[in-house]
């Protein structure tokens, strides 16, 4: 082993050489960039490599290939130590609004692909890296580049649309004849009506992309191998990091440190250290050892060194597939297909094949393939030398255990070629296709006797079915000698059931589904092989029925396409009048360049401390003792705070009623309940100390699910009821009565920026300044004032922007804000905290889960006669906003249909879960979803189309709702008719029916759903808005209003409104922030009403200014804005004005069932088509058409962005996003690794959005309508299209009639609803005989 080890880290960042003498091995590249180099453009979104917000580009010189390689990485996982000898480019390094935006930054900004902007730098860097490697990618390559990136705001479409301009398909070479010219220049689409536009940006405005102008790779790294050849050793506070450069050195280190972890990409160890509290004192990075990097092609196969990255492996295998005979590379093709779904590029670029094997994950994507293929592994140790072992059922000894001795190292894996009569396929089913861990995966291989269909050898390996990857040995043995014929399938299914048992309480749950997947995978394999044998004429040419062939192909997705139609501004509208025009989000450029400042991006303040929360690990328990002594011994720790440290008698808190505590005093009510806080000099010290606080509990009974609450009668008063008409008479007049129930699951907000706060105490009068990521600064001000025992006028809360909110930052931000403020007050020093993703998800609550039990009466032609409904919601441990959420659910339980007789009772369930809270739609989507469930049941019961049932009951102009509000300007039917026409619904209905008649294992579904969403706060007093306008003597205008910017474009719209009133360009108007010392007593930015309320207040304030300027305009009519402003100033006329608005004619009396709870309604309709895989439960959205009534749009680009973003968020709610709690109330889904929001690859392949033309709304600013929440429910069209497809599968199985499908329609629910011979093989265990791994709350 080398005697000399270098302890100096050398690398480059944005072209600047970095030399770090005392690097901390536990520090990630992201932490180093943000805290040491003060480059905050790279964001922390999850700390587990699952969201892509931290993406940067790393470059290295590959001496073996003599070329520079660029690759994207997750900076949140990459250890800064691993950057030695490399060059890093961050978003700040490629462009800036202060100099020049890079074309990637410019195009995502101008194509409206940045809303909240928190994810934007990571997406920019993924695209930038792709272009550095491939200056002219295909659309498929472009879309693939974002497999490791998430966005919660945009719905992805505008990002893809903007970046399409870089692709081969966009650069067709046809010049003026290019088909893109029309749609990209603002000219009307030929399919659009007169006065409609179909372009949201002009690609001719984009700066050209010139690859030759990119920053050069540091010559120092290219000219010399010095840094590559150095053995490294970095010693930190708790960890020592080694990077050996020879195999001997590695084996000596491993012999000396047998428990050391070997790290290449840190994608597993990084997560273990961060989230599983693992501590590894010694880390060895075998990234520079030639033997572990070698790739060798032999006569028998290809050998990969264990440090070969998955990206490199894929490149080599693709080359082999192109060059070798097809039969030899069948296993290679299966591995390539599996890698397509293996994490994102950022992970595959650094994760090594050896790490994938040695990690020994029971759900590894690759290990089942390696084992079934008959791979071999080469191992080595200092004293034992080399040995070769088969990678088979003997390799894994138990959970995360292998045959390697503590001192052994994996050197390489050999993947063999296949024989001509050998076939191999791999399978994987996950909750989401892109970047998701498997539920079950498999590798299956069969070898036949020469030129016939008799099985000679078979191997079947499965992940997700045991604590290790397992092989179905008995099944494989029994199959040998059998003919590959249909009777084999049933026998193999029986054998697999015996080979792969799962207990009902097995970890992971979904027992019947997982077992069904094993047999379904085999059936797919059987059909695939049979088809190949048929091609080779080894079996009868008709052995695979035509109806079964659709089960064979691997998943394919066409490149995305879309259209957007909106009404153009009236001819003659002044150029400076921005209302109704497409205006880019005012901060888009800064967001794309990383210059936009979010709460945690603010520079550290002198003396600043970091806070970490101490939270409960029990769901319901008494606190017997709190012992912080060990925590206080950790270096850097300043203090521990608990309920005793809250000033005065102010520990009680809550957004509406004070039924919560800042710090738990005697009892914890859920996992994540805040007990205390540790304050230290750094985040690392604070978090380590928080985990060291010892708490003794005495457990108490828990209530977790809605059913638990019903059984325990654990309800929170009051209970709202609604009675309309005579329900009993309605039922007696009905020809049919059905009963049923439906559950709508919860949903995690998953704003990309987690809860964040900085509290800065002032030196006098108890003043404090708060910088907080909140939708509700006035609530922050009031609750902090209460907690500190000072008047509200001593507290100022400032909000520059949020990285997403969606309701999750309306009230639950106080869970973090109050401890931070109390700590700052007590220590008289600035205190900061930004929650980690897992903390945020555990602590802050989610969308309310609902359960609806209904009884519906209707006539023989589908007319609704009566509804009786019991609604239950899971509120969590406190009231929060649950009462108001339930009220909105009650207001929306009709969706768009007239219900003459109705009786509804609501129940707010108190459980031992984190308090659930506001989320986009605020109870409306849950109420409407339950409604559409029974509307669908009516159609199925009567055997008529769902379209007919919806149309016959649809509201008309002048109808009165069940809460007695008259519908004025009711555009439901207009939206409905237009979406039917634009989507070619009737034609496609026939096409779907034809497809389903010809296919057994793939089914398509089609559904059209309308929506009606009430706009207003249902609490009357909240329908008010304020504004403040300052005009400065140079003519510039500073605007403030009561709303907060969280990506929805509110500030941009308010500037447009002010532009119209003041008759000046938007460039003269600026909004700096939202703060309580400019506009007081503001309402939360919520309920979709912020543009209405604050927009009218802006109009009011600007009109006052304009009235004051009017005499000067009259005196100098040919003057300019600047002239009039200066004249007013010198005449001592005030150029500052407040504005105020309160919504007129609003208010509802629950006791009398009268009044108008809403100012107006936003309407819309959507048609969606899906295709499901009946054997796996997978689905793809083929097309969605939306028509939305937004009145006269203030900004079509922003409104369409809200429609698309809301729709995709709703798609997650209704299909993908399953929240999993243990029966004891512990949250399993704590980050993007386990909780899946939609990704780039999940959006509809064709996504068309139209704004309804000619709609005016006199009750909002400039005839516009609110748009934030209404589109979300339209995503239920996908849910009901899935249900339509499942119905076809059930009919093929001989099952007719209604069936229950709860939301979300996960792959498990889809598959198990497609009842067939495979699902029937695994009936569920009897409830009560076992404890399930997770429950639906």
Short mmCIF file of N, CA and C in Angstrom, two decimals, residues 198-326:
data_model
loop_
_atom_site.label_atom_id
_atom_site.label_comp_id
_atom_site.label_asym_id
_atom_site.label_seq_id
_atom_site.Cartn_x
_atom_site.Cartn_y
_atom_site.Cartn_z
N UNK A 198 -52.70 29.75 -30.89
CA UNK A 198 -52.28 28.41 -30.49
C UNK A 198 -50.81 28.35 -30.11
N UNK A 199 -50.20 29.50 -29.88
CA UNK A 199 -48.80 29.51 -29.49
C UNK A 199 -48.61 30.32 -28.23
N UNK A 200 -47.84 29.77 -27.31
CA UNK A 200 -47.54 30.48 -26.06
C UNK A 200 -46.13 31.07 -26.08
N UNK A 201 -45.36 30.74 -27.11
CA UNK A 201 -44.04 31.36 -27.24
C UNK A 201 -43.63 31.27 -28.71
N UNK A 202 -42.64 32.07 -29.06
CA UNK A 202 -42.14 32.12 -30.43
C UNK A 202 -40.72 31.58 -30.43
N UNK A 203 -40.53 30.44 -31.07
CA UNK A 203 -39.20 29.84 -31.01
C UNK A 203 -38.17 30.66 -31.79
N UNK A 204 -38.63 31.57 -32.64
CA UNK A 204 -37.69 32.45 -33.35
C UNK A 204 -37.05 33.46 -32.40
N UNK A 205 -37.65 33.65 -31.23
CA UNK A 205 -37.07 34.57 -30.25
C UNK A 205 -35.93 33.94 -29.46
N UNK A 206 -35.75 32.64 -29.61
CA UNK A 206 -34.72 31.96 -28.83
C UNK A 206 -33.33 32.29 -29.39
N UNK A 207 -32.40 32.52 -28.49
CA UNK A 207 -31.01 32.66 -28.91
C UNK A 207 -30.53 31.33 -29.47
N UNK A 208 -29.74 31.35 -30.53
CA UNK A 208 -29.25 30.08 -31.10
C UNK A 208 -28.33 29.36 -30.13
N UNK A 209 -28.33 28.04 -30.25
CA UNK A 209 -27.45 27.23 -29.41
C UNK A 209 -26.20 26.89 -30.19
N UNK A 210 -25.07 27.30 -29.68
CA UNK A 210 -23.78 27.06 -30.33
C UNK A 210 -22.90 26.24 -29.40
N UNK A 211 -22.79 24.93 -29.64
CA UNK A 211 -22.01 24.06 -28.72
C UNK A 211 -20.56 24.49 -28.58
N UNK A 212 -20.04 25.21 -29.56
CA UNK A 212 -18.62 25.58 -29.50
C UNK A 212 -18.35 26.68 -28.48
N UNK A 213 -19.40 27.28 -27.95
CA UNK A 213 -19.22 28.39 -27.01
C UNK A 213 -19.29 27.97 -25.55
N UNK A 214 -19.34 26.68 -25.30
CA UNK A 214 -19.43 26.21 -23.92
C UNK A 214 -18.09 26.32 -23.20
N UNK A 215 -18.11 26.40 -21.86
CA UNK A 215 -16.86 26.49 -21.09
C UNK A 215 -15.96 25.29 -21.38
N UNK A 216 -14.69 25.55 -21.47
CA UNK A 216 -13.74 24.47 -21.76
C UNK A 216 -13.48 23.64 -20.50
N UNK A 217 -13.10 22.40 -20.71
CA UNK A 217 -12.68 21.54 -19.61
C UNK A 217 -11.33 22.03 -19.11
N UNK A 218 -11.13 22.07 -17.79
CA UNK A 218 -9.87 22.61 -17.26
C UNK A 218 -8.65 21.90 -17.86
N UNK A 219 -7.79 22.60 -18.56
CA UNK A 219 -6.61 21.96 -19.18
C UNK A 219 -5.74 21.22 -18.18
N UNK A 220 -5.69 21.74 -16.97
CA UNK A 220 -4.85 21.09 -15.95
C UNK A 220 -5.27 19.64 -15.71
N UNK A 221 -6.58 19.39 -15.74
CA UNK A 221 -7.07 18.03 -15.51
C UNK A 221 -6.85 17.14 -16.71
N UNK A 222 -6.78 17.74 -17.91
CA UNK A 222 -6.60 16.95 -19.12
C UNK A 222 -5.12 16.66 -19.38
N UNK A 223 -4.28 17.58 -19.03
CA UNK A 223 -2.86 17.45 -19.38
C UNK A 223 -2.11 16.50 -18.46
N UNK A 224 -2.56 16.37 -17.22
CA UNK A 224 -1.82 15.57 -16.26
C UNK A 224 -2.73 14.57 -15.55
N UNK A 225 -2.20 13.37 -15.33
CA UNK A 225 -2.95 12.36 -14.59
C UNK A 225 -2.62 12.38 -13.10
N UNK A 226 -1.94 13.39 -12.67
CA UNK A 226 -1.47 13.46 -11.28
C UNK A 226 -2.61 13.26 -10.28
N UNK A 227 -3.68 13.96 -10.46
CA UNK A 227 -4.77 13.88 -9.49
C UNK A 227 -5.47 12.52 -9.55
N UNK A 228 -5.49 11.91 -10.73
CA UNK A 228 -6.11 10.59 -10.87
C UNK A 228 -5.29 9.51 -10.18
N UNK A 229 -4.00 9.70 -10.11
CA UNK A 229 -3.09 8.66 -9.61
C UNK A 229 -2.87 8.75 -8.10
N UNK A 230 -3.47 9.74 -7.46
CA UNK A 230 -3.19 9.95 -6.04
C UNK A 230 -4.07 9.08 -5.15
N UNK A 231 -3.44 8.45 -4.18
CA UNK A 231 -4.20 7.81 -3.11
C UNK A 231 -4.63 8.90 -2.13
N UNK A 232 -5.88 8.83 -1.73
CA UNK A 232 -6.43 9.89 -0.89
C UNK A 232 -6.83 9.37 0.48
N UNK A 233 -6.71 10.22 1.47
CA UNK A 233 -7.24 9.94 2.80
C UNK A 233 -7.69 11.26 3.41
N UNK A 234 -8.98 11.36 3.67
CA UNK A 234 -9.53 12.55 4.31
C UNK A 234 -10.12 12.13 5.65
N UNK A 235 -9.72 12.80 6.70
CA UNK A 235 -10.19 12.48 8.04
C UNK A 235 -11.05 13.61 8.58
N UNK A 236 -12.26 13.26 8.98
CA UNK A 236 -13.18 14.27 9.49
C UNK A 236 -13.51 14.04 10.94
N UNK A 237 -14.60 14.62 11.37
CA UNK A 237 -15.02 14.56 12.76
C UNK A 237 -15.34 13.13 13.19
N UNK A 238 -15.98 12.37 12.29
CA UNK A 238 -16.39 11.00 12.65
C UNK A 238 -16.00 9.96 11.62
N UNK A 239 -15.58 10.40 10.43
CA UNK A 239 -15.39 9.48 9.32
C UNK A 239 -14.04 9.71 8.65
N UNK A 240 -13.43 8.60 8.24
CA UNK A 240 -12.22 8.66 7.42
C UNK A 240 -12.55 8.11 6.04
N UNK A 241 -12.12 8.83 5.04
CA UNK A 241 -12.41 8.48 3.63
C UNK A 241 -11.11 8.10 2.93
N UNK A 242 -11.10 6.92 2.31
CA UNK A 242 -9.94 6.47 1.55
C UNK A 242 -10.30 6.34 0.07
N UNK A 243 -9.36 6.73 -0.78
CA UNK A 243 -9.49 6.39 -2.20
C UNK A 243 -8.20 5.72 -2.65
N UNK A 244 -8.16 4.39 -2.64
CA UNK A 244 -6.98 3.68 -3.13
C UNK A 244 -6.95 3.71 -4.66
N UNK A 245 -5.77 3.47 -5.22
CA UNK A 245 -5.66 3.49 -6.68
C UNK A 245 -5.10 2.18 -7.23
N UNK A 246 -4.81 1.21 -6.35
CA UNK A 246 -4.40 -0.12 -6.81
C UNK A 246 -5.24 -1.16 -6.10
N UNK A 247 -5.33 -2.33 -6.71
CA UNK A 247 -6.10 -3.41 -6.11
C UNK A 247 -5.46 -3.87 -4.80
N UNK A 248 -4.13 -3.97 -4.78
CA UNK A 248 -3.46 -4.37 -3.54
C UNK A 248 -3.79 -3.41 -2.41
N UNK A 249 -3.76 -2.13 -2.72
CA UNK A 249 -4.07 -1.12 -1.71
C UNK A 249 -5.50 -1.29 -1.19
N UNK A 250 -6.42 -1.56 -2.09
CA UNK A 250 -7.81 -1.77 -1.71
C UNK A 250 -7.95 -2.98 -0.79
N UNK A 251 -7.32 -4.09 -1.16
CA UNK A 251 -7.46 -5.32 -0.37
C UNK A 251 -6.82 -5.18 1.01
N UNK A 252 -5.72 -4.44 1.09
CA UNK A 252 -5.09 -4.20 2.38
C UNK A 252 -6.02 -3.35 3.26
N UNK A 253 -6.61 -2.31 2.68
CA UNK A 253 -7.54 -1.45 3.43
C UNK A 253 -8.74 -2.26 3.92
N UNK A 254 -9.28 -3.12 3.05
CA UNK A 254 -10.47 -3.88 3.43
C UNK A 254 -10.11 -4.92 4.50
N UNK A 255 -8.91 -5.42 4.45
CA UNK A 255 -8.47 -6.35 5.48
C UNK A 255 -8.29 -5.64 6.82
N UNK A 256 -7.81 -4.41 6.75
CA UNK A 256 -7.59 -3.62 7.96
C UNK A 256 -8.90 -3.11 8.53
N UNK A 257 -9.84 -2.80 7.64
CA UNK A 257 -11.14 -2.24 8.05
C UNK A 257 -12.25 -3.12 7.48
N UNK A 258 -12.46 -4.30 8.02
CA UNK A 258 -13.43 -5.23 7.42
C UNK A 258 -14.87 -4.73 7.42
N UNK A 259 -15.20 -3.81 8.31
CA UNK A 259 -16.58 -3.28 8.33
C UNK A 259 -16.74 -2.03 7.47
N UNK A 260 -15.66 -1.62 6.82
CA UNK A 260 -15.74 -0.42 5.98
C UNK A 260 -16.71 -0.64 4.82
N UNK A 261 -17.38 0.42 4.42
CA UNK A 261 -18.27 0.35 3.27
C UNK A 261 -17.56 0.86 2.03
N UNK A 262 -17.71 0.13 0.94
CA UNK A 262 -17.17 0.56 -0.34
C UNK A 262 -18.23 1.39 -1.05
N UNK A 263 -17.81 2.57 -1.50
CA UNK A 263 -18.76 3.53 -2.08
C UNK A 263 -18.27 3.97 -3.45
N UNK A 264 -19.14 3.84 -4.43
CA UNK A 264 -18.87 4.38 -5.76
C UNK A 264 -19.76 5.60 -6.00
N UNK A 265 -21.07 5.36 -6.09
CA UNK A 265 -22.00 6.46 -6.34
C UNK A 265 -22.67 6.99 -5.09
N UNK A 266 -22.53 6.28 -3.98
CA UNK A 266 -23.11 6.68 -2.69
C UNK A 266 -24.64 6.70 -2.72
N UNK A 267 -25.23 6.02 -3.69
CA UNK A 267 -26.69 6.06 -3.80
C UNK A 267 -27.37 5.19 -2.74
N UNK A 268 -26.65 4.25 -2.16
CA UNK A 268 -27.22 3.42 -1.10
C UNK A 268 -26.71 3.86 0.26
N UNK A 269 -25.40 3.99 0.41
CA UNK A 269 -24.82 4.37 1.70
C UNK A 269 -25.26 5.77 2.09
N UNK A 270 -25.33 6.67 1.13
CA UNK A 270 -25.76 8.03 1.43
C UNK A 270 -27.14 8.07 2.03
N UNK A 271 -28.04 7.25 1.49
CA UNK A 271 -29.41 7.19 2.01
C UNK A 271 -29.42 6.54 3.39
N UNK A 272 -28.61 5.50 3.57
CA UNK A 272 -28.55 4.83 4.88
C UNK A 272 -28.07 5.78 5.96
N UNK A 273 -27.05 6.56 5.66
CA UNK A 273 -26.50 7.48 6.65
C UNK A 273 -27.49 8.59 6.96
N UNK A 274 -28.15 9.10 5.93
CA UNK A 274 -29.03 10.23 6.11
C UNK A 274 -30.34 9.85 6.78
N UNK A 275 -30.92 8.73 6.35
CA UNK A 275 -32.29 8.43 6.79
C UNK A 275 -32.41 7.23 7.72
N UNK A 276 -31.41 6.39 7.75
CA UNK A 276 -31.49 5.20 8.61
C UNK A 276 -30.55 5.28 9.80
N UNK A 277 -29.95 6.47 9.98
CA UNK A 277 -29.06 6.72 11.12
C UNK A 277 -27.88 5.77 11.18
N UNK A 278 -27.46 5.27 10.04
CA UNK A 278 -26.27 4.41 10.00
C UNK A 278 -25.02 5.28 10.10
N UNK A 279 -24.00 4.72 10.69
CA UNK A 279 -22.73 5.44 10.81
C UNK A 279 -21.61 4.49 10.40
N UNK A 280 -20.84 4.90 9.41
CA UNK A 280 -19.72 4.09 8.92
C UNK A 280 -18.44 4.89 9.12
N UNK A 281 -17.64 4.54 10.13
CA UNK A 281 -16.43 5.32 10.42
C UNK A 281 -15.41 5.32 9.30
N UNK A 282 -15.42 4.26 8.47
CA UNK A 282 -14.46 4.18 7.38
C UNK A 282 -15.20 3.96 6.07
N UNK A 283 -14.90 4.79 5.09
CA UNK A 283 -15.46 4.68 3.75
C UNK A 283 -14.31 4.51 2.77
N UNK A 284 -14.45 3.53 1.88
CA UNK A 284 -13.43 3.30 0.85
C UNK A 284 -14.08 3.50 -0.51
N UNK A 285 -13.44 4.31 -1.33
CA UNK A 285 -13.98 4.60 -2.67
C UNK A 285 -13.11 3.93 -3.73
N UNK A 286 -13.50 2.77 -4.25
CA UNK A 286 -12.68 2.06 -5.25
C UNK A 286 -12.99 2.52 -6.67
N UNK A 287 -12.93 3.83 -6.87
CA UNK A 287 -13.34 4.40 -8.17
C UNK A 287 -12.20 4.48 -9.18
N UNK A 288 -10.96 4.25 -8.73
CA UNK A 288 -9.82 4.45 -9.62
C UNK A 288 -8.95 3.21 -9.72
N UNK A 289 -9.53 2.05 -9.50
CA UNK A 289 -8.75 0.81 -9.54
C UNK A 289 -8.97 0.12 -10.88
N UNK A 290 -7.94 -0.03 -11.69
CA UNK A 290 -8.11 -0.52 -13.06
C UNK A 290 -8.86 -1.85 -13.14
N UNK A 291 -8.55 -2.78 -12.25
CA UNK A 291 -9.19 -4.09 -12.33
C UNK A 291 -10.71 -4.01 -12.12
N UNK A 292 -11.15 -3.01 -11.38
CA UNK A 292 -12.57 -2.86 -11.10
C UNK A 292 -13.29 -2.01 -12.15
N UNK A 293 -12.51 -1.47 -13.08
CA UNK A 293 -13.09 -0.63 -14.13
C UNK A 293 -13.03 -1.29 -15.51
N UNK A 294 -12.35 -2.43 -15.58
CA UNK A 294 -12.13 -3.08 -16.87
C UNK A 294 -13.41 -3.73 -17.39
N UNK A 295 -13.62 -3.58 -18.70
CA UNK A 295 -14.70 -4.30 -19.39
C UNK A 295 -14.04 -5.17 -20.45
N UNK A 296 -14.31 -6.45 -20.40
CA UNK A 296 -13.63 -7.39 -21.29
C UNK A 296 -14.62 -8.30 -21.99
N UNK A 297 -14.57 -8.34 -23.30
CA UNK A 297 -15.40 -9.25 -24.09
C UNK A 297 -14.63 -10.55 -24.31
N UNK A 298 -15.23 -11.67 -23.97
CA UNK A 298 -14.61 -12.98 -24.12
C UNK A 298 -15.47 -13.84 -25.04
N UNK A 299 -15.02 -15.06 -25.26
CA UNK A 299 -15.79 -15.98 -26.11
C UNK A 299 -17.09 -16.40 -25.45
N UNK A 300 -17.15 -16.31 -24.13
CA UNK A 300 -18.34 -16.80 -23.43
C UNK A 300 -19.29 -15.69 -22.99
N UNK A 301 -18.83 -14.42 -23.06
CA UNK A 301 -19.68 -13.34 -22.60
C UNK A 301 -18.89 -12.07 -22.38
N UNK A 302 -19.41 -11.20 -21.55
CA UNK A 302 -18.74 -9.94 -21.25
C UNK A 302 -18.54 -9.85 -19.74
N UNK A 303 -17.31 -9.46 -19.36
CA UNK A 303 -16.97 -9.28 -17.96
C UNK A 303 -16.89 -7.79 -17.64
N UNK A 304 -17.60 -7.41 -16.60
CA UNK A 304 -17.62 -6.01 -16.17
C UNK A 304 -16.94 -5.89 -14.82
N UNK A 305 -15.98 -4.96 -14.71
CA UNK A 305 -15.42 -4.66 -13.40
C UNK A 305 -16.49 -4.13 -12.47
N UNK A 306 -16.35 -4.42 -11.19
CA UNK A 306 -17.41 -4.10 -10.23
C UNK A 306 -17.66 -2.61 -10.10
N UNK A 307 -16.69 -1.76 -10.45
CA UNK A 307 -16.88 -0.32 -10.35
C UNK A 307 -17.42 0.29 -11.63
N UNK A 308 -17.73 -0.54 -12.61
CA UNK A 308 -18.32 -0.03 -13.85
C UNK A 308 -19.68 0.58 -13.55
N UNK A 309 -19.89 1.78 -14.02
CA UNK A 309 -21.18 2.41 -13.77
C UNK A 309 -22.26 1.77 -14.64
N UNK A 310 -23.48 1.94 -14.21
CA UNK A 310 -24.59 1.36 -14.95
C UNK A 310 -24.73 2.01 -16.32
N UNK A 311 -24.40 3.29 -16.41
CA UNK A 311 -24.42 3.96 -17.72
C UNK A 311 -23.40 3.34 -18.66
N UNK A 312 -22.20 3.10 -18.15
CA UNK A 312 -21.17 2.46 -18.97
C UNK A 312 -21.58 1.06 -19.36
N UNK A 313 -22.15 0.32 -18.44
CA UNK A 313 -22.62 -1.03 -18.75
C UNK A 313 -23.64 -1.00 -19.89
N UNK A 314 -24.57 -0.06 -19.80
CA UNK A 314 -25.59 0.04 -20.84
C UNK A 314 -24.96 0.34 -22.19
N UNK A 315 -23.98 1.23 -22.22
CA UNK A 315 -23.32 1.56 -23.49
C UNK A 315 -22.65 0.33 -24.09
N UNK A 316 -21.96 -0.43 -23.28
CA UNK A 316 -21.27 -1.62 -23.77
C UNK A 316 -22.26 -2.66 -24.26
N UNK A 317 -23.33 -2.86 -23.50
CA UNK A 317 -24.32 -3.87 -23.90
C UNK A 317 -25.04 -3.46 -25.18
N UNK A 318 -25.33 -2.17 -25.33
CA UNK A 318 -25.98 -1.71 -26.57
C UNK A 318 -25.07 -1.97 -27.77
N UNK A 319 -23.80 -1.71 -27.61
CA UNK A 319 -22.84 -1.96 -28.69
C UNK A 319 -22.80 -3.44 -29.04
N UNK A 320 -22.85 -4.29 -28.01
CA UNK A 320 -22.84 -5.74 -28.24
C UNK A 320 -24.10 -6.19 -28.96
N UNK A 321 -25.24 -5.64 -28.59
CA UNK A 321 -26.50 -6.01 -29.24
C UNK A 321 -26.46 -5.66 -30.71
N UNK A 322 -25.83 -4.54 -31.04
CA UNK A 322 -25.75 -4.13 -32.44
C UNK A 322 -24.79 -5.01 -33.24
N UNK A 323 -23.75 -5.53 -32.58
CA UNK A 323 -22.69 -6.20 -33.31
C UNK A 323 -22.77 -7.73 -33.26
N UNK A 324 -23.33 -8.28 -32.21
CA UNK A 324 -23.34 -9.73 -32.02
C UNK A 324 -24.60 -10.34 -32.62
N UNK A 325 -24.58 -11.65 -32.85
CA UNK A 325 -25.81 -12.35 -33.28
C UNK A 325 -26.92 -12.15 -32.25
N UNK A 326 -28.15 -12.02 -32.73
CA UNK A 326 -29.27 -11.69 -31.86
C UNK A 326 -29.40 -12.64 -30.69
#
